[in-house]
Coordinates of C-alpha atoms and ligand atoms in Angstrom, one line a residue:
X1 CA -14.7 16.2 6.5
X2 CA -15.7 18.5 9.4
X3 CA -18.9 17.3 10.8
X4 CA -20.4 20.0 13.0
X5 CA -18.4 19.3 16.1
X6 CA -15.6 16.9 15.1
X7 CA -12.7 16.7 12.8
X8 CA -12.5 13.1 11.4
X9 CA -8.9 12.0 11.1
X10 CA -9.5 8.2 11.1
X11 CA -9.6 7.3 7.5
X12 CA -7.5 4.2 8.1
X13 CA -10.5 2.8 10.1
X14 CA -13.1 3.7 7.5
X15 CA -13.9 6.2 4.8
X16 CA -17.1 8.0 3.7
X17 CA -18.8 6.5 0.7
X18 CA -18.4 8.5 -2.5
X19 CA -21.8 9.8 -3.6
X20 CA -21.4 8.3 -7.1
X21 CA -21.1 4.8 -5.4
X22 CA -24.4 5.3 -3.7
X23 CA -26.0 6.5 -7.0
X24 CA -24.7 3.3 -8.7
X25 CA -26.1 1.1 -5.9
X26 CA -29.6 2.8 -6.0
X27 CA -29.6 2.5 -9.8
X28 CA -28.9 -1.3 -9.5
X29 CA -31.4 -1.7 -6.9
X30 CA -34.1 -0.1 -9.0
X31 CA -33.1 -2.1 -12.0
X32 CA -33.5 -5.6 -10.6
X33 CA -34.3 -7.3 -7.3
X34 CA -33.5 -10.7 -8.7
X35 CA -31.2 -13.2 -7.1
X36 CA -28.1 -13.3 -9.3
X37 CA -28.2 -17.1 -9.1
X38 CA -31.5 -17.1 -10.9
X39 CA -31.5 -18.1 -14.5
X40 CA -34.4 -15.9 -15.6
X41 CA -34.1 -12.5 -17.4
X42 CA -34.0 -10.5 -14.2
X43 CA -31.5 -12.8 -12.6
X44 CA -29.3 -12.3 -15.8
X45 CA -29.5 -8.6 -15.3
X46 CA -28.1 -9.1 -11.7
X47 CA -25.3 -11.2 -13.2
X48 CA -24.5 -8.5 -15.8
X49 CA -24.3 -5.9 -13.0
X50 CA -21.8 -8.2 -11.1
X51 CA -19.8 -9.0 -14.2
X52 CA -19.4 -5.2 -14.9
X53 CA -18.3 -4.7 -11.3
X54 CA -15.8 -7.4 -11.7
X55 CA -14.3 -5.7 -14.8
X56 CA -14.1 -2.4 -12.9
X57 CA -12.2 -4.0 -9.9
X58 CA -10.0 -6.1 -12.3
X59 CA -9.0 -3.0 -14.3
X60 CA -7.8 -1.3 -11.1
X61 CA -5.5 -4.2 -10.4
X62 CA -4.7 -5.3 -14.0
X63 CA -6.1 -8.8 -13.7
X64 CA -8.6 -11.1 -15.4
X65 CA -12.1 -10.5 -13.7
X66 CA -12.5 -14.3 -13.4
X67 CA -9.8 -14.3 -10.7
X68 CA -12.0 -12.5 -8.2
X69 CA -14.2 -14.0 -5.5
X70 CA -16.5 -11.6 -3.7
X71 CA -16.6 -11.7 0.1
X72 CA -18.0 -9.6 2.9
X73 CA -14.7 -7.7 3.4
X74 CA -11.0 -8.1 4.2
X75 CA -11.5 -10.1 7.3
X76 CA -13.3 -12.8 5.3
X77 CA -10.9 -12.6 2.5
X78 CA -7.9 -12.9 4.8
X79 CA -9.5 -15.9 6.5
X80 CA -10.4 -17.6 3.3
X81 CA -7.0 -17.0 1.8
X82 CA -5.1 -18.2 4.8
X83 CA -7.2 -21.1 6.1
X84 CA -8.1 -22.1 2.5
X85 CA -4.7 -21.7 1.0
X86 CA -2.8 -23.4 3.9
X87 CA -5.2 -26.3 4.1
X88 CA -5.1 -26.8 0.3
X89 CA -1.3 -27.1 0.5
X90 CA -1.2 -29.1 3.8
X91 CA -0.5 -32.5 2.1
X92 CA 2.8 -30.9 0.9
X93 CA 3.9 -29.3 4.2
X94 CA 2.5 -27.6 7.2
X95 CA 5.0 -24.8 7.8
X96 CA 3.4 -21.3 7.4
X97 CA 4.9 -17.8 7.8
X98 CA 3.7 -14.4 8.7
X99 CA 4.5 -11.4 10.9
X100 CA 3.4 -10.1 14.3
X101 CA 2.5 -6.7 12.8
X102 CA -0.3 -8.1 10.6
X103 CA -4.0 -7.3 11.1
X104 CA -5.9 -9.5 13.7
X105 CA -7.8 -11.0 10.8
X106 CA -4.5 -12.6 9.8
X107 CA -2.8 -13.2 13.2
X108 CA -5.9 -14.9 14.6
X109 CA -6.3 -17.1 11.6
X110 CA -2.6 -18.2 12.0
X111 CA -3.2 -18.9 15.7
X112 CA -6.3 -21.0 14.7
X113 CA -4.2 -23.0 12.2
X114 CA -1.5 -23.5 14.8
X115 CA -4.1 -25.3 16.9
X116 CA -4.9 -27.4 13.9
X117 CA -1.3 -28.7 13.7
X118 CA 0.3 -26.1 11.4
X119 CA 3.6 -24.8 12.4
X120 CA 3.8 -21.0 12.4
X121 CA 7.0 -18.9 12.1
X122 CA 6.5 -15.2 13.1
X123 CA 9.2 -13.1 11.4
X124 CA 10.2 -9.8 13.0
X125 CA 10.3 -6.5 11.2
X126 CA 13.2 -3.9 11.7
X127 CA 12.6 -1.0 14.0
X128 CA 10.6 1.0 11.4
X129 CA 8.3 -2.0 10.7
X130 CA 9.9 -2.9 7.4
X131 CA 10.5 -6.6 6.8
X132 CA 14.0 -7.3 5.4
X133 CA 13.5 -9.8 2.5
X134 CA 16.6 -11.6 3.7
X135 CA 15.1 -12.1 7.1
X136 CA 12.0 -13.4 5.5
X137 CA 14.0 -15.8 3.3
X138 CA 15.9 -17.1 6.3
X139 CA 12.6 -18.1 8.0
X140 CA 11.6 -20.4 5.1
X141 CA 12.0 -24.1 5.1
X142 CA 11.6 -27.1 2.7
X143 CA 8.2 -27.7 4.2
X144 CA 7.0 -24.0 4.0
X145 CA 3.9 -23.9 1.8
X146 CA 2.2 -20.6 2.7
X147 CA 3.2 -17.0 3.6
X148 CA 1.1 -13.9 4.4
X149 CA 2.5 -10.4 4.5
X150 CA 0.5 -7.2 4.3
X151 CA 0.9 -4.5 1.7
X152 CA 0.3 -1.3 3.8
X153 CA 0.2 -1.5 7.6
X154 CA -3.0 -0.2 9.1
X155 CA -1.4 1.3 12.2
X156 CA 1.9 2.8 10.8
X157 CA 1.5 3.0 7.1
X158 CA 4.7 1.0 6.5
X159 CA 4.8 -0.3 2.9
X160 CA 6.4 -3.8 2.5
X161 CA 8.5 -4.7 -0.5
X162 CA 5.9 -7.1 -1.9
X163 CA 7.7 -7.7 -5.1
X164 CA 10.9 -8.9 -3.4
X165 CA 9.0 -11.1 -0.9
X166 CA 6.8 -12.4 -3.7
X167 CA 9.8 -13.4 -5.8
X168 CA 11.3 -15.3 -3.1
X169 CA 8.0 -17.2 -2.7
X170 CA 7.8 -17.9 -6.4
X171 CA 11.3 -19.4 -6.5
X172 CA 10.2 -21.9 -3.8
X173 CA 6.7 -22.4 -5.0
X174 CA 5.2 -21.0 -1.7
X175 CA 1.6 -19.7 -1.9
X176 CA 1.9 -15.9 -1.2
X177 CA -1.0 -14.0 0.3
X178 CA -1.1 -10.2 0.7
X179 CA -3.6 -8.3 2.8
X180 CA -3.9 -5.2 0.8
X181 CA -7.0 -3.7 2.6
X182 CA -5.1 -0.4 3.2
X183 CA -3.4 -0.4 -0.2
X184 CA -6.0 -1.1 -2.9
X185 CA -7.2 2.0 -4.6
X186 CA -4.7 4.0 -2.7
X187 CA -1.3 3.0 -4.0
X188 CA -0.6 1.6 -7.6
X189 CA -0.9 -2.2 -7.6
X190 CA -0.2 -4.1 -10.9
X191 CA -0.9 -7.7 -10.3
X192 CA 0.1 -8.3 -14.0
X193 CA 3.6 -7.7 -12.7
X194 CA 3.7 -8.3 -9.0
X195 CA 4.3 -12.0 -7.9
X196 CA 1.3 -12.3 -5.6
X197 CA -1.0 -15.4 -5.5
X198 CA -3.7 -14.2 -3.2
X199 CA -4.8 -10.6 -2.5
X200 CA -7.4 -9.4 0.0
X201 CA -9.3 -6.1 -0.4
X202 CA -12.3 -4.3 1.1
X203 CA -14.6 -1.6 -0.1
X204 CA -14.9 0.6 3.0
X205 CA -11.2 1.5 3.2
X206 CA -11.2 3.3 -0.1
X207 CA -14.6 5.2 -0.2
X208 CA -16.8 2.3 -0.9
X209 CA -19.5 0.4 1.2
X210 CA -18.9 -1.6 4.3
X211 CA -19.6 -5.3 4.1
X212 CA -18.1 -6.0 0.6
X213 CA -14.7 -7.1 -0.4
X214 CA -12.9 -9.5 -2.6
X215 CA -10.1 -12.0 -2.8
X216 CA -7.9 -12.2 -5.9
X217 CA -6.8 -15.8 -6.7
X218 CA -4.1 -16.0 -9.3
X219 CA -4.9 -18.3 -12.3
X220 CA -1.8 -20.4 -11.9
X221 CA -1.1 -24.1 -11.2
X222 CA -1.1 -24.9 -7.4
X223 CA -2.9 -21.7 -6.5
X224 CA -6.2 -22.5 -5.0
X225 CA -8.1 -22.3 -1.7
X226 CA -10.5 -24.6 0.0
X227 CA -13.7 -23.1 1.1
X228 CA -14.5 -22.0 4.6
X229 CA -18.2 -21.5 3.9
X230 CA -20.5 -24.2 2.6
X231 CA -23.9 -24.0 0.8
X232 CA -25.0 -23.2 -2.7
X233 CA -22.7 -23.6 -5.6
X234 CA -22.0 -19.9 -6.1
X235 CA -18.5 -18.6 -7.0
X236 CA -17.2 -22.0 -8.1
X237 CA -18.1 -23.3 -4.6
X238 CA -15.1 -21.4 -3.3
X239 CA -17.5 -18.9 -1.6
X240 CA -21.1 -19.9 -1.6
X241 CA -23.9 -17.5 -0.6
X242 CA -26.2 -15.1 -2.6
X243 CA -24.1 -12.3 -3.9
X244 CA -25.2 -8.8 -2.7
X245 CA -25.7 -7.3 -6.1
X246 CA -25.9 -3.6 -4.9
X247 CA -22.8 -3.9 -2.7
X248 CA -20.9 -5.6 -5.5
X249 CA -21.9 -2.9 -7.9
X250 CA -20.8 -0.2 -5.3
X251 CA -17.4 -1.8 -4.9
X252 CA -17.0 -1.8 -8.7
X253 CA -17.7 1.9 -8.9
X254 CA -15.4 2.5 -6.0
X255 CA -12.6 0.8 -7.9
X256 CA -13.3 2.8 -11.1
X257 CA -13.2 6.1 -9.2
X258 CA -9.9 5.2 -7.4
X259 CA -8.3 4.1 -10.6
X260 CA -8.7 7.6 -12.0
X261 CA -7.2 9.4 -9.1
X262 CA -4.7 7.4 -7.1
X263 CA -1.8 9.8 -8.1
X264 CA -3.7 12.9 -7.2
X265 CA -4.9 11.4 -3.9
X266 CA -1.4 10.5 -3.0
X267 CA -0.1 13.9 -3.8
X268 CA -2.9 15.5 -1.7
X269 CA -2.2 13.1 1.4
X270 CA 1.6 13.8 1.1
X271 CA 1.0 17.5 1.4
X272 CA -1.3 17.0 4.4
X273 CA 0.9 14.6 6.3
X274 CA 3.9 16.8 5.8
X275 CA 2.1 19.7 7.2
X276 CA 0.8 17.7 10.1
X277 CA 4.3 16.3 11.0
X278 CA 5.8 19.7 10.6
X279 CA 3.3 21.1 13.1
X280 CA 4.1 18.5 15.9
X281 CA 7.7 17.3 15.3
X282 CA 9.3 19.9 17.5
X283 CA 7.2 19.0 20.6
X284 CA 9.6 17.6 23.3
X285 CA 9.8 13.8 23.4
X286 CA 7.7 13.3 20.1
X287 CA 8.7 10.4 17.9
X288 CA 7.3 9.0 14.6
X289 CA 6.4 5.4 14.6
X290 CA 7.0 3.6 11.4
X291 CA 8.8 4.6 8.2
X292 CA 8.8 8.2 7.0
X293 CA 8.5 6.8 3.4
X294 CA 5.4 4.8 4.2
X295 CA 1.8 5.5 2.9
X296 CA 1.2 9.2 3.4
X297 CA -2.4 8.8 4.6
X298 CA -1.2 7.6 8.0
X299 CA 1.0 9.4 10.7
X300 CA 1.6 7.5 13.9
X301 CA 3.3 9.4 16.8
X302 CA 4.3 8.6 20.3
X303 CA 5.1 11.2 23.0
X304 CA 7.1 10.6 26.2
X305 CA 5.4 10.5 29.6
X306 CA 1.8 10.9 28.4
X307 CA -0.9 8.4 28.9
X308 CA -2.9 7.5 25.7
X309 CA -6.4 7.4 27.0
X310 CA -6.1 10.8 28.6
X311 CA -4.5 12.1 25.5
X312 CA -7.4 10.9 23.4
X313 CA -9.8 12.6 25.5
X314 CA -7.8 15.9 25.5
X315 CA -7.6 15.7 21.7
X316 CA -11.4 16.0 21.1
X317 CA -12.8 17.3 18.8
X318 CA -10.2 15.4 16.8
X319 CA -11.3 11.9 15.9
X320 CA -8.1 9.8 15.9
X321 CA -7.1 6.3 16.9
X322 CA -5.0 4.9 19.7
X323 CA -3.5 1.6 18.8
X324 CA -5.9 0.4 16.1
X325 CA -9.6 0.7 15.9
X326 CA -10.1 -3.1 16.2
X327 CA -8.2 -3.1 19.5
X328 CA -9.1 0.2 21.1
X329 CA -11.7 -1.5 23.4
X330 CA -8.9 -3.4 25.1
X331 CA -6.5 -1.2 27.1
X332 CA -3.6 -3.3 25.9
X333 CA -0.9 -1.2 24.1
X334 CA -0.8 -1.9 20.4
X335 CA 0.8 -5.3 19.6
X336 CA 2.0 -3.8 16.3
X337 CA 4.0 -1.0 18.0
X338 CA 5.3 -3.4 20.6
X339 CA 6.6 -5.6 17.8
X340 CA 8.6 -2.4 16.6
X341 CA 10.3 -2.4 19.9
X342 CA 8.4 0.4 21.6
X343 CA 7.9 0.1 25.4
X344 CA 4.4 -0.3 26.8
X345 CA 4.4 3.4 27.7
X346 CA 5.6 4.6 24.4
X347 CA 3.0 2.4 22.6
X348 CA 0.2 3.5 25.1
X349 CA 0.8 7.2 24.2
X350 CA 0.7 6.4 20.4
X351 CA -1.9 8.4 18.3
X352 CA -2.7 7.3 14.7
X353 CA -3.8 10.3 12.6
X354 CA -5.1 9.2 9.2
X355 CA -6.0 11.7 6.6
X356 CA -8.2 11.2 3.4
X357 CA -9.6 12.7 0.3
X358 CA -11.9 15.1 2.1
X359 CA -9.2 16.3 4.6
X360 CA -8.2 19.9 4.2
X361 CA -5.1 21.9 5.1
X362 CA -7.0 24.0 7.8
X363 CA -8.0 20.7 9.4
X364 CA -4.5 19.4 9.7
X365 CA -3.2 22.7 10.8
X366 CA -5.8 22.9 13.6
X367 CA -5.1 19.2 14.5
X368 CA -1.3 19.9 14.9
X369 CA -2.0 23.0 17.0
X370 CA -4.5 21.2 19.2
X371 CA -2.2 18.1 19.7
X372 CA 0.6 20.5 20.9
X373 CA -1.9 22.3 23.3
X374 CA -3.3 18.9 24.6
X375 CA 0.2 17.7 25.5
X376 CA 1.1 21.0 27.2
X377 CA -2.0 20.8 29.2
X378 CA -1.5 17.2 30.3
X379 CA 2.1 18.0 31.3
X380 CA 0.9 20.9 33.4
X381 CA -1.6 18.6 35.1
X382 CA 0.9 16.0 36.0
X383 CA 4.3 17.7 36.1
X384 CA 5.8 15.1 38.3
X385 CA 5.8 12.4 35.5
X386 CA 7.7 14.7 33.2
X387 CA 11.3 13.8 33.3
Ligands
LIG401 C1 -9.6 -2.9 7.9 C2 -8.6 -4.1 7.7 C3 -9.0 -5.4 7.7 C4 -10.4 -5.9 7.9 O1 -11.3 -5.4 6.8 P1 -12.8 -5.5 7.0 O2 -13.4 -5.2 5.6 O3 -13.2 -4.4 7.9 O4 -13.2 -6.9 7.5 C5 -8.0 -6.3 7.4 N1 -6.8 -6.0 7.2 C6 -6.4 -4.6 7.2 C7 -5.0 -4.3 7.0 C8 -7.3 -3.7 7.5 O5 -6.9 -2.4 7.5

């Protein structure tokens, strides 16, 4: 997407809504205004729209539509899964496990539970951000009841071995939550095979609307969450509140579109990331943060002796992220990159390029050339800091 003056390379922060999704939402809005909780004919029409959307999302993940709870997005799904799951299991044990490289929606919830008397173990990834399943297993105890590990990292694109981690949890009957906000609709996920109990997703990370997401809750014994919202009896009381029919329909359409093109999307992103990295890897002092085999939509790079905020300014008209979008208001270096062992300076110079469906080869070629030029310019301006 090249808006008039900018080149958008921030698809990991949010994506444009597919026009077919808007069409579907407008269609639903025209068909019925009724509250889906109403039992009259118009309310039943809203219920049918929602049931249809549940089938579309369920087909993408190979699950039963009844295992989905609609939420306002991945932040709420993460909060509900973690607080609700850990509290549901608390009578059996209060030890819970996650990583420092998780999204704030996860780490802040764990910090909150720690204040409630849960004991948290933060497992460390290796230098590329990958969690060694053996290190994960070593952190587990007899009283461990809950673990949360993300699928695709939002800053580095690192993909965790969810199958291995989930199998370890299954063996010990630990409730296993996966934040898949960056993975759903972008990499193949078969929940018929993957040993995952709870999985969070959100529409706006895969060409759907903002403000709608879902939590998958596996239909198996001991897998349940306590509500964090209270009100009407909607969604089996697990998440009350009037369902936003149009947004739910939009998320359903988003999932159906994604299901048909994941492999083509991945091939497109791989070509783009390869070209982008090829255009900048020879710059003096440039390093790739994360795993080269990670999700191809994200390329996170640091460069020696350059300050991140000045780099971001020099990079205009490229719209990219320093740290993560959620943290960029604070000047703190990314806690995710710090957890990979980067120094404050290295983390501060990090730029996250993220490409998407609309990104073109000329855009990434321009981006690579512009990044090279920006670094040369900054080094000329401040030659004394160049070692
Ligand atoms: C974007 C994101 C979230 C938050 O999702 P929202 O729908 O914006 O609340 C959570 N986790 C990850 C990994 C994300 O990328």
